PDB file of C-alpha atoms in Angstrom:
ATOM      1  CA  UNK P   1     173.956 225.693 186.931  1.00 37.00           C
ATOM      2  CA  UNK P   2     170.684 226.821 185.230  1.00 40.00           C
ATOM      3  CA  UNK P   3     170.696 227.482 181.298  1.00 43.00           C
ATOM      4  CA  UNK P   4     170.290 231.118 180.526  1.00 44.00           C
ATOM      5  CA  UNK P   5     166.668 231.945 179.389  1.00 49.00           C
ATOM      6  CA  UNK P   6     166.319 233.076 175.939  1.00 45.00           C
ATOM      7  CA  UNK P   7     164.446 236.154 177.225  1.00 46.00           C
ATOM      8  CA  UNK P   8     162.998 237.628 180.538  1.00 60.00           C
ATOM      9  CA  UNK P   9     159.341 236.910 179.171  1.00 80.00           C
ATOM     10  CA  UNK P  10     157.526 235.746 175.938  1.00 84.00           C
ATOM     11  CA  UNK P  11     156.938 238.468 173.484  1.00 90.00           C
ATOM     12  CA  UNK P  12     153.579 238.446 171.477  1.00 92.00           C
ATOM     13  CA  UNK P  13     155.578 237.460 168.441  1.00 91.00           C
ATOM     14  CA  UNK P  14     156.871 234.469 170.246  1.00 93.00           C
ATOM     15  CA  UNK P  15     153.579 233.330 171.585  1.00 94.00           C
ATOM     16  CA  UNK P  16     152.076 233.658 168.010  1.00 95.00           C
ATOM     17  CA  UNK P  17     154.924 231.341 166.813  1.00 96.00           C
ATOM     18  CA  UNK P  18     154.221 228.657 169.294  1.00 97.00           C
ATOM     19  CA  UNK P  19     150.593 229.092 169.122  1.00 96.00           C
ATOM     20  CA  UNK P  20     150.341 228.768 165.555  1.00 97.00           C
ATOM     21  CA  UNK P  21     153.006 225.890 165.089  1.00 97.00           C
ATOM     22  CA  UNK P  22     151.435 223.907 168.296  1.00 97.00           C
ATOM     23  CA  UNK P  23     155.115 223.348 169.674  1.00 98.00           C
ATOM     24  CA  UNK P  24     156.698 224.562 172.646  1.00 97.00           C
ATOM     25  CA  UNK P  25     159.988 224.830 173.969  1.00 98.00           C
ATOM     26  CA  UNK P  26     161.140 222.782 176.875  1.00 98.00           C
ATOM     27  CA  UNK P  27     163.761 223.528 179.545  1.00 98.00           C
ATOM     28  CA  UNK P  28     165.412 220.579 181.026  1.00 98.00           C
ATOM     29  CA  UNK P  29     167.775 220.554 184.138  1.00 97.00           C
ATOM     30  CA  UNK P  30     169.603 217.151 184.195  1.00 94.00           C
ATOM     31  CA  UNK P  31     172.347 217.100 187.007  1.00 86.00           C
ATOM     32  CA  UNK P  32     175.566 218.613 185.651  1.00 84.00           C
ATOM     33  CA  UNK P  33     174.084 220.175 182.559  1.00 92.00           C
ATOM     34  CA  UNK P  34     170.690 222.151 181.560  1.00 95.00           C
ATOM     35  CA  UNK P  35     169.198 222.902 178.031  1.00 97.00           C
ATOM     36  CA  UNK P  36     166.556 223.434 175.558  1.00 98.00           C
ATOM     37  CA  UNK P  37     164.718 221.004 173.269  1.00 98.00           C
ATOM     38  CA  UNK P  38     161.124 221.029 171.686  1.00 98.00           C
ATOM     39  CA  UNK P  39     157.942 219.274 172.160  1.00 98.00           C
ATOM     40  CA  UNK P  40     154.824 218.734 170.253  1.00 98.00           C
ATOM     41  CA  UNK P  41     151.587 216.729 171.064  1.00 97.00           C
ATOM     42  CA  UNK P  42     150.091 214.874 167.998  1.00 95.00           C
ATOM     43  CA  UNK P  43     147.427 212.364 167.359  1.00 93.00           C
ATOM     44  CA  UNK P  44     149.163 208.969 166.877  1.00 89.00           C
ATOM     45  CA  UNK P  45     147.402 208.108 163.678  1.00 87.00           C
ATOM     46  CA  UNK P  46     148.934 211.441 162.166  1.00 87.00           C
ATOM     47  CA  UNK P  47     152.479 210.167 162.581  1.00 87.00           C
ATOM     48  CA  UNK P  48     154.729 207.758 160.342  1.00 81.00           C
ATOM     49  CA  UNK P  49     154.135 204.162 161.973  1.00 66.00           C
ATOM     50  CA  UNK P  50     157.839 204.305 163.035  1.00 56.00           C
ATOM     51  CA  UNK P  51     157.225 207.125 165.198  1.00 42.00           C
ATOM     52  CA  UNK P  52     154.722 205.346 167.370  1.00 48.00           C
ATOM     53  CA  UNK P  53     156.603 202.175 167.945  1.00 43.00           C
ATOM     54  CA  UNK P  54     158.147 201.786 171.407  1.00 45.00           C
ATOM     55  CA  UNK P  55     161.137 199.590 172.205  1.00 46.00           C
ATOM     56  CA  UNK P  56     161.942 198.253 175.634  1.00 43.00           C
ATOM     57  CA  UNK P  57     165.627 198.016 177.117  1.00 43.00           C
ATOM     58  CA  UNK P  58     166.548 195.586 179.518  1.00 46.00           C
ATOM     59  CA  UNK P  59     169.270 196.493 181.889  1.00 44.00           C
ATOM     60  CA  UNK P  60     171.943 193.876 182.850  1.00 41.00           C
ATOM     61  CA  UNK P  61     172.415 195.435 186.285  1.00 41.00           C
ATOM     62  CA  UNK P  62     170.194 197.527 188.451  1.00 42.00           C
ATOM     63  CA  UNK P  63     171.540 201.212 189.099  1.00 41.00           C
ATOM     64  CA  UNK P  64     170.220 201.181 192.690  1.00 42.00           C
ATOM     65  CA  UNK P  65     173.978 200.988 194.068  1.00 41.00           C
ATOM     66  CA  UNK P  66     175.150 203.674 191.922  1.00 40.00           C
ATOM     67  CA  UNK P  67     175.917 207.186 192.671  1.00 40.00           C
ATOM     68  CA  UNK P  68     173.057 209.783 192.422  1.00 45.00           C
ATOM     69  CA  UNK P  69     172.247 210.902 189.151  1.00 42.00           C
ATOM     70  CA  UNK P  70     171.971 214.543 190.100  1.00 43.00           C
ATOM     71  CA  UNK P  71     175.909 213.974 190.825  1.00 46.00           C
ATOM     72  CA  UNK P  72     177.133 211.522 188.143  1.00 48.00           C
ATOM     73  CA  UNK P  73     174.681 210.442 185.633  1.00 45.00           C
ATOM     74  CA  UNK P  74     177.301 209.197 183.277  1.00 43.00           C
ATOM     75  CA  UNK P  75     178.530 206.785 185.968  1.00 46.00           C
ATOM     76  CA  UNK P  76     175.413 204.877 185.604  1.00 48.00           C
ATOM     77  CA  UNK P  77     175.359 201.411 183.893  1.00 50.00           C
ATOM     78  CA  UNK P  78     175.232 201.719 180.205  1.00 49.00           C
ATOM     79  CA  UNK P  79     174.507 198.009 179.461  1.00 50.00           C
ATOM     80  CA  UNK P  80     171.266 197.963 177.654  1.00 52.00           C
ATOM     81  CA  UNK P  81     169.957 195.560 175.181  1.00 45.00           C
ATOM     82  CA  UNK P  82     166.962 196.679 173.286  1.00 43.00           C
ATOM     83  CA  UNK P  83     164.228 194.293 172.426  1.00 41.00           C
ATOM     84  CA  UNK P  84     161.491 195.010 170.079  1.00 40.00           C
ATOM     85  CA  UNK P  85     157.786 195.403 170.993  1.00 42.00           C
ATOM     86  CA  UNK P  86     154.926 196.991 168.855  1.00 49.00           C
ATOM     87  CA  UNK P  87     152.168 198.921 170.204  1.00 47.00           C
ATOM     88  CA  UNK P  88     150.853 199.636 166.746  1.00 46.00           C
ATOM     89  CA  UNK P  89     147.678 197.376 166.826  1.00 48.00           C
ATOM     90  CA  UNK P  90     146.680 199.145 170.231  1.00 49.00           C
ATOM     91  CA  UNK P  91     147.357 202.542 168.759  1.00 50.00           C
ATOM     92  CA  UNK P  92     145.744 201.924 165.481  1.00 54.00           C
ATOM     93  CA  UNK P  93     142.608 200.875 167.421  1.00 57.00           C
ATOM     94  CA  UNK P  94     142.291 203.759 169.352  1.00 79.00           C
ATOM     95  CA  UNK P  95     144.395 206.946 168.066  1.00 87.00           C
ATOM     96  CA  UNK P  96     145.523 209.084 171.141  1.00 90.00           C
ATOM     97  CA  UNK P  97     147.680 212.304 171.487  1.00 94.00           C
ATOM     98  CA  UNK P  98     151.407 211.306 171.835  1.00 95.00           C
ATOM     99  CA  UNK P  99     154.487 213.453 172.354  1.00 97.00           C
ATOM    100  CA  UNK P 100     157.094 214.132 169.818  1.00 97.00           C
ATOM    101  CA  UNK P 101     160.309 215.669 170.731  1.00 98.00           C
ATOM    102  CA  UNK P 102     163.546 216.935 168.920  1.00 97.00           C
ATOM    103  CA  UNK P 103     164.842 213.298 168.951  1.00 97.00           C
ATOM    104  CA  UNK P 104     167.140 211.794 166.385  1.00 96.00           C
ATOM    105  CA  UNK P 105     168.502 208.039 166.221  1.00 94.00           C
ATOM    106  CA  UNK P 106     167.093 207.266 169.665  1.00 94.00           C
ATOM    107  CA  UNK P 107     168.822 210.182 171.266  1.00 97.00           C
ATOM    108  CA  UNK P 108     166.954 213.487 172.748  1.00 98.00           C
ATOM    109  CA  UNK P 109     168.810 216.607 171.275  1.00 98.00           C
ATOM    110  CA  UNK P 110     169.277 219.213 174.049  1.00 98.00           C
ATOM    111  CA  UNK P 111     170.908 222.536 173.391  1.00 98.00           C
ATOM    112  CA  UNK P 112     172.898 224.515 176.125  1.00 96.00           C
ATOM    113  CA  UNK P 113     171.786 227.857 174.653  1.00 96.00           C
ATOM    114  CA  UNK P 114     168.643 229.124 172.730  1.00 96.00           C
ATOM    115  CA  UNK P 115     171.092 230.260 169.890  1.00 97.00           C
ATOM    116  CA  UNK P 116     172.258 226.797 169.093  1.00 97.00           C
ATOM    117  CA  UNK P 117     168.541 225.242 169.220  1.00 98.00           C
ATOM    118  CA  UNK P 118     167.276 228.040 166.995  1.00 97.00           C
ATOM    119  CA  UNK P 119     170.203 227.400 164.512  1.00 97.00           C
ATOM    120  CA  UNK P 120     169.845 223.740 164.330  1.00 98.00           C
ATOM    121  CA  UNK P 121     165.962 223.751 163.739  1.00 98.00           C
ATOM    122  CA  UNK P 122     166.510 226.326 160.993  1.00 97.00           C
ATOM    123  CA  UNK P 123     169.182 224.458 158.969  1.00 97.00           C
ATOM    124  CA  UNK P 124     168.099 220.617 160.007  1.00 96.00           C
ATOM    125  CA  UNK P 125     165.111 218.573 159.317  1.00 95.00           C
ATOM    126  CA  UNK P 126     167.093 215.326 160.041  1.00 96.00           C
ATOM    127  CA  UNK P 127     165.140 214.609 163.475  1.00 97.00           C
ATOM    128  CA  UNK P 128     161.922 213.096 164.278  1.00 96.00           C
ATOM    129  CA  UNK P 129     160.048 216.377 165.129  1.00 97.00           C
ATOM    130  CA  UNK P 130     160.379 217.009 161.236  1.00 97.00           C
ATOM    131  CA  UNK P 131     157.500 214.858 160.794  1.00 95.00           C
ATOM    132  CA  UNK P 132     155.117 217.236 161.801  1.00 96.00           C
ATOM    133  CA  UNK P 133     153.190 219.400 159.297  1.00 95.00           C
ATOM    134  CA  UNK P 134     154.185 222.673 160.792  1.00 96.00           C
ATOM    135  CA  UNK P 135     157.979 222.054 160.772  1.00 97.00           C
ATOM    136  CA  UNK P 136     158.806 223.788 157.641  1.00 97.00           C
ATOM    137  CA  UNK P 137     156.983 226.905 159.004  1.00 97.00           C
ATOM    138  CA  UNK P 138     158.618 226.542 162.314  1.00 97.00           C
ATOM    139  CA  UNK P 139     162.201 226.416 160.444  1.00 97.00           C
ATOM    140  CA  UNK P 140     161.434 229.816 158.904  1.00 97.00           C
ATOM    141  CA  UNK P 141     160.457 231.637 161.908  1.00 97.00           C
ATOM    142  CA  UNK P 142     162.208 230.207 164.770  1.00 97.00           C
ATOM    143  CA  UNK P 143     164.611 232.622 166.563  1.00 96.00           C
ATOM    144  CA  UNK P 144     166.655 232.546 169.693  1.00 96.00           C
ATOM    145  CA  UNK P 145     164.688 235.093 171.240  1.00 95.00           C
ATOM    146  CA  UNK P 146     161.468 233.086 170.880  1.00 96.00           C
ATOM    147  CA  UNK P 147     162.846 230.352 172.986  1.00 97.00           C
ATOM    148  CA  UNK P 148     161.469 231.334 176.295  1.00 95.00           C
ATOM    149  CA  UNK P 149     159.876 228.545 178.251  1.00 95.00           C
ATOM    150  CA  UNK P 150     156.728 228.756 180.393  1.00 93.00           C
ATOM    151  CA  UNK P 151     157.354 227.336 183.801  1.00 94.00           C
ATOM    152  CA  UNK P 152     154.974 224.534 183.160  1.00 95.00           C
ATOM    153  CA  UNK P 153     157.518 223.413 180.502  1.00 97.00           C
ATOM    154  CA  UNK P 154     160.577 223.749 182.819  1.00 97.00           C
ATOM    155  CA  UNK P 155     161.581 220.552 184.395  1.00 98.00           C
ATOM    156  CA  UNK P 156     164.054 220.315 187.379  1.00 97.00           C
ATOM    157  CA  UNK P 157     164.980 216.545 187.253  1.00 97.00           C
ATOM    158  CA  UNK P 158     168.140 217.434 189.013  1.00 96.00           C
ATOM    159  CA  UNK P 159     166.164 218.108 192.106  1.00 97.00           C
ATOM    160  CA  UNK P 160     163.996 215.083 192.280  1.00 98.00           C
ATOM    161  CA  UNK P 161     166.141 212.518 194.059  1.00 97.00           C
ATOM    162  CA  UNK P 162     167.207 214.963 196.674  1.00 97.00           C
ATOM    163  CA  UNK P 163     163.659 215.992 197.309  1.00 97.00           C
ATOM    164  CA  UNK P 164     162.337 212.479 197.896  1.00 96.00           C
ATOM    165  CA  UNK P 165     165.246 211.704 200.127  1.00 96.00           C
ATOM    166  CA  UNK P 166     164.076 214.731 202.401  1.00 95.00           C
ATOM    167  CA  UNK P 167     161.129 212.845 203.650  1.00 92.00           C
ATOM    168  CA  UNK P 168     157.469 213.036 202.972  1.00 92.00           C
ATOM    169  CA  UNK P 169     156.910 216.339 204.642  1.00 91.00           C
ATOM    170  CA  UNK P 170     159.595 217.848 201.989  1.00 94.00           C
ATOM    171  CA  UNK P 171     158.368 216.428 198.911  1.00 96.00           C
ATOM    172  CA  UNK P 172     157.261 219.259 196.664  1.00 96.00           C
ATOM    173  CA  UNK P 173     154.175 218.211 194.418  1.00 96.00           C
ATOM    174  CA  UNK P 174     154.719 220.226 191.532  1.00 97.00           C
ATOM    175  CA  UNK P 175     158.359 219.054 191.199  1.00 98.00           C
ATOM    176  CA  UNK P 176     157.397 215.385 191.387  1.00 98.00           C
ATOM    177  CA  UNK P 177     154.113 215.541 189.184  1.00 98.00           C
ATOM    178  CA  UNK P 178     156.092 217.707 186.500  1.00 98.00           C
ATOM    179  CA  UNK P 179     159.018 214.965 186.618  1.00 98.00           C
ATOM    180  CA  UNK P 180     156.307 212.218 185.952  1.00 98.00           C
ATOM    181  CA  UNK P 181     154.770 214.096 183.052  1.00 97.00           C
ATOM    182  CA  UNK P 182     157.979 214.766 181.048  1.00 98.00           C
ATOM    183  CA  UNK P 183     159.416 211.225 182.121  1.00 98.00           C
ATOM    184  CA  UNK P 184     156.146 209.532 180.512  1.00 97.00           C
ATOM    185  CA  UNK P 185     156.725 211.758 177.558  1.00 98.00           C
ATOM    186  CA  UNK P 186     160.416 211.032 177.167  1.00 97.00           C
ATOM    187  CA  UNK P 187     159.846 207.399 177.715  1.00 96.00           C
ATOM    188  CA  UNK P 188     157.423 207.177 174.878  1.00 95.00           C
ATOM    189  CA  UNK P 189     159.362 209.748 172.488  1.00 95.00           C
ATOM    190  CA  UNK P 190     162.667 207.687 173.108  1.00 95.00           C
ATOM    191  CA  UNK P 191     160.825 204.183 172.734  1.00 93.00           C
ATOM    192  CA  UNK P 192     162.373 203.347 175.969  1.00 95.00           C
ATOM    193  CA  UNK P 193     160.127 200.507 177.477  1.00 94.00           C
ATOM    194  CA  UNK P 194     161.641 200.458 180.882  1.00 95.00           C
ATOM    195  CA  UNK P 195     161.137 204.288 181.310  1.00 96.00           C
ATOM    196  CA  UNK P 196     157.377 203.685 180.208  1.00 95.00           C
ATOM    197  CA  UNK P 197     157.112 200.718 182.536  1.00 95.00           C
ATOM    198  CA  UNK P 198     158.515 202.684 185.432  1.00 96.00           C
ATOM    199  CA  UNK P 199     155.829 205.438 184.989  1.00 97.00           C
ATOM    200  CA  UNK P 200     153.007 203.279 183.864  1.00 95.00           C
ATOM    201  CA  UNK P 201     149.650 203.136 185.517  1.00 93.00           C
ATOM    202  CA  UNK P 202     149.776 200.876 188.493  1.00 93.00           C
ATOM    203  CA  UNK P 203     153.395 201.363 188.872  1.00 95.00           C
ATOM    204  CA  UNK P 204     154.786 202.529 192.252  1.00 95.00           C
ATOM    205  CA  UNK P 205     155.898 205.823 190.855  1.00 96.00           C
ATOM    206  CA  UNK P 206     152.665 206.206 189.219  1.00 96.00           C
ATOM    207  CA  UNK P 207     150.992 205.551 192.618  1.00 95.00           C
ATOM    208  CA  UNK P 208     153.002 208.432 194.101  1.00 96.00           C
ATOM    209  CA  UNK P 209     152.019 210.740 191.108  1.00 96.00           C
ATOM    210  CA  UNK P 210     148.344 209.990 191.403  1.00 95.00           C
ATOM    211  CA  UNK P 211     148.598 210.691 195.233  1.00 95.00           C
ATOM    212  CA  UNK P 212     150.184 214.036 194.845  1.00 96.00           C
ATOM    213  CA  UNK P 213     147.700 215.135 192.390  1.00 95.00           C
ATOM    214  CA  UNK P 214     145.000 214.314 194.769  1.00 94.00           C
ATOM    215  CA  UNK P 215     146.753 216.245 197.534  1.00 93.00           C
ATOM    216  CA  UNK P 216     147.228 219.069 195.268  1.00 93.00           C
ATOM    217  CA  UNK P 217     143.244 219.096 194.422  1.00 90.00           C
ATOM    218  CA  UNK P 218     142.436 218.925 198.208  1.00 86.00           C
ATOM    219  CA  UNK P 219     139.457 217.678 200.050  1.00 83.00           C
ATOM    220  CA  UNK P 220     138.630 214.428 201.627  1.00 81.00           C
ATOM    221  CA  UNK P 221     140.486 212.538 198.719  1.00 85.00           C
ATOM    222  CA  UNK P 222     143.348 214.767 199.035  1.00 81.00           C
ATOM    223  CA  UNK P 223     143.574 213.892 202.953  1.00 88.00           C
ATOM    224  CA  UNK P 224     143.377 210.222 202.330  1.00 88.00           C
ATOM    225  CA  UNK P 225     146.055 210.386 199.687  1.00 88.00           C
ATOM    226  CA  UNK P 226     148.493 212.018 202.047  1.00 89.00           C
ATOM    227  CA  UNK P 227     147.968 209.360 204.668  1.00 89.00           C
ATOM    228  CA  UNK P 228     148.419 206.733 201.931  1.00 89.00           C
ATOM    229  CA  UNK P 229     151.644 208.470 200.675  1.00 91.00           C
ATOM    230  CA  UNK P 230     153.146 208.077 204.332  1.00 89.00           C
ATOM    231  CA  UNK P 231     153.254 204.595 203.648  1.00 89.00           C
ATOM    232  CA  UNK P 232     155.704 204.945 200.717  1.00 90.00           C
ATOM    233  CA  UNK P 233     159.177 204.613 201.520  1.00 91.00           C
ATOM    234  CA  UNK P 234     161.315 207.632 200.759  1.00 93.00           C
ATOM    235  CA  UNK P 235     164.591 205.846 199.807  1.00 95.00           C
ATOM    236  CA  UNK P 236     162.598 203.387 197.813  1.00 95.00           C
ATOM    237  CA  UNK P 237     160.840 206.332 195.741  1.00 96.00           C
ATOM    238  CA  UNK P 238     164.255 207.952 195.169  1.00 97.00           C
ATOM    239  CA  UNK P 239     166.041 204.858 194.093  1.00 97.00           C
ATOM    240  CA  UNK P 240     163.325 204.315 191.316  1.00 97.00           C
ATOM    241  CA  UNK P 241     163.379 207.528 190.284  1.00 97.00           C
ATOM    242  CA  UNK P 242     167.106 207.780 190.047  1.00 97.00           C
ATOM    243  CA  UNK P 243     167.082 204.793 187.878  1.00 97.00           C
ATOM    244  CA  UNK P 244     164.452 206.665 185.526  1.00 97.00           C
ATOM    245  CA  UNK P 245     166.598 209.711 185.472  1.00 97.00           C
ATOM    246  CA  UNK P 246     169.612 207.824 184.712  1.00 96.00           C
ATOM    247  CA  UNK P 247     167.978 206.237 181.545  1.00 96.00           C
ATOM    248  CA  UNK P 248     166.929 209.679 180.672  1.00 97.00           C
ATOM    249  CA  UNK P 249     170.466 211.176 180.806  1.00 95.00           C
ATOM    250  CA  UNK P 250     171.940 208.445 178.758  1.00 95.00           C
ATOM    251  CA  UNK P 251     169.431 209.111 176.090  1.00 96.00           C
ATOM    252  CA  UNK P 252     170.214 212.755 175.925  1.00 97.00           C
ATOM    253  CA  UNK P 253     172.948 214.242 173.244  1.00 97.00           C
ATOM    254  CA  UNK P 254     174.008 217.664 174.385  1.00 97.00           C
ATOM    255  CA  UNK P 255     174.840 220.316 171.935  1.00 95.00           C
ATOM    256  CA  UNK P 256     175.635 223.846 172.165  1.00 87.00           C
ATOM    257  CA  UNK P 257     178.340 226.324 173.272  1.00 76.00           C
ATOM    258  CA  UNK P 258     178.389 225.906 177.168  1.00 55.00           C
ATOM    259  CA  UNK P 259     181.356 223.129 177.787  1.00 46.00           C
ATOM    260  CA  UNK P 260     181.044 222.373 174.070  1.00 43.00           C
ATOM    261  CA  UNK P 261     185.058 222.225 174.000  1.00 39.00           C
ATOM    262  CA  UNK P 262     185.395 219.809 176.822  1.00 40.00           C
ATOM    263  CA  UNK P 263     182.730 217.731 175.519  1.00 40.00           C
ATOM    264  CA  UNK P 264     184.287 217.586 172.139  1.00 43.00           C
ATOM    265  CA  UNK P 265     187.692 216.663 173.510  1.00 41.00           C
ATOM    266  CA  UNK P 266     186.174 213.607 175.535  1.00 39.00           C
ATOM    267  CA  UNK P 267     183.769 212.342 173.077  1.00 43.00           C
ATOM    268  CA  UNK P 268     185.511 213.226 169.764  1.00 44.00           C
ATOM    269  CA  UNK P 269     182.044 214.298 168.505  1.00 45.00           C
ATOM    270  CA  UNK P 270     181.032 217.853 167.281  1.00 41.00           C
ATOM    271  CA  UNK P 271     177.875 219.485 167.028  1.00 39.00           C
ATOM    272  CA  UNK P 272     176.354 219.455 163.245  1.00 43.00           C
TER     273      UNK P 272
END
């Protein structure tokens, strides 16, 4: 079930808030649950050093034989052992724009309703997004009514695997291109090297993404990309994406009112 929107359309006041803070609300659909978080893009040399360190994860087992993430993401393997890797030399040499999310202690905070997200931001600076200069202003001005996501910032990750399994003719370029976009962003922000590598330049999933973008652009290169894309196995692509989405799911901390009681009963944790 999709999360309820904070409003039918953005007001001039909410547009002003997001434009002046250079932050955007993001809506994520991840299998059994949906909700909202925040994302900003900043130059890497303006962030604390620990915010641009990416840690890889090594899984003891592949998730290829597990259930579809859209159905049971919690059933995927959770035995990940983090190793340290430092990309600071590369980033220091060439500062670049990087994503910063509402993350905390390696978890992405996603709120099931706009009210819970607005309340959390207004009351807490215990998260990685708080390092941006505009966070204090955001705390003063954020409201539930302002949390209305543009279509470009709404990601239906729960539809990706099924769409890929439908065959090349059924593939939806916008859905898959947007999934790759947010996947790369989350891999970096969560410091999850396995997600980063799965979507990095030259990887099979990146090749699919590049071909889809060429198809959308059209022309001769688009026609060539379409022929090349047909050589990609639908099932292999679905398996690879299922693994990425499983890792994202394991890195989400759900908060908010929807299903809160059942979540607290099983986890023993309560939202701050």
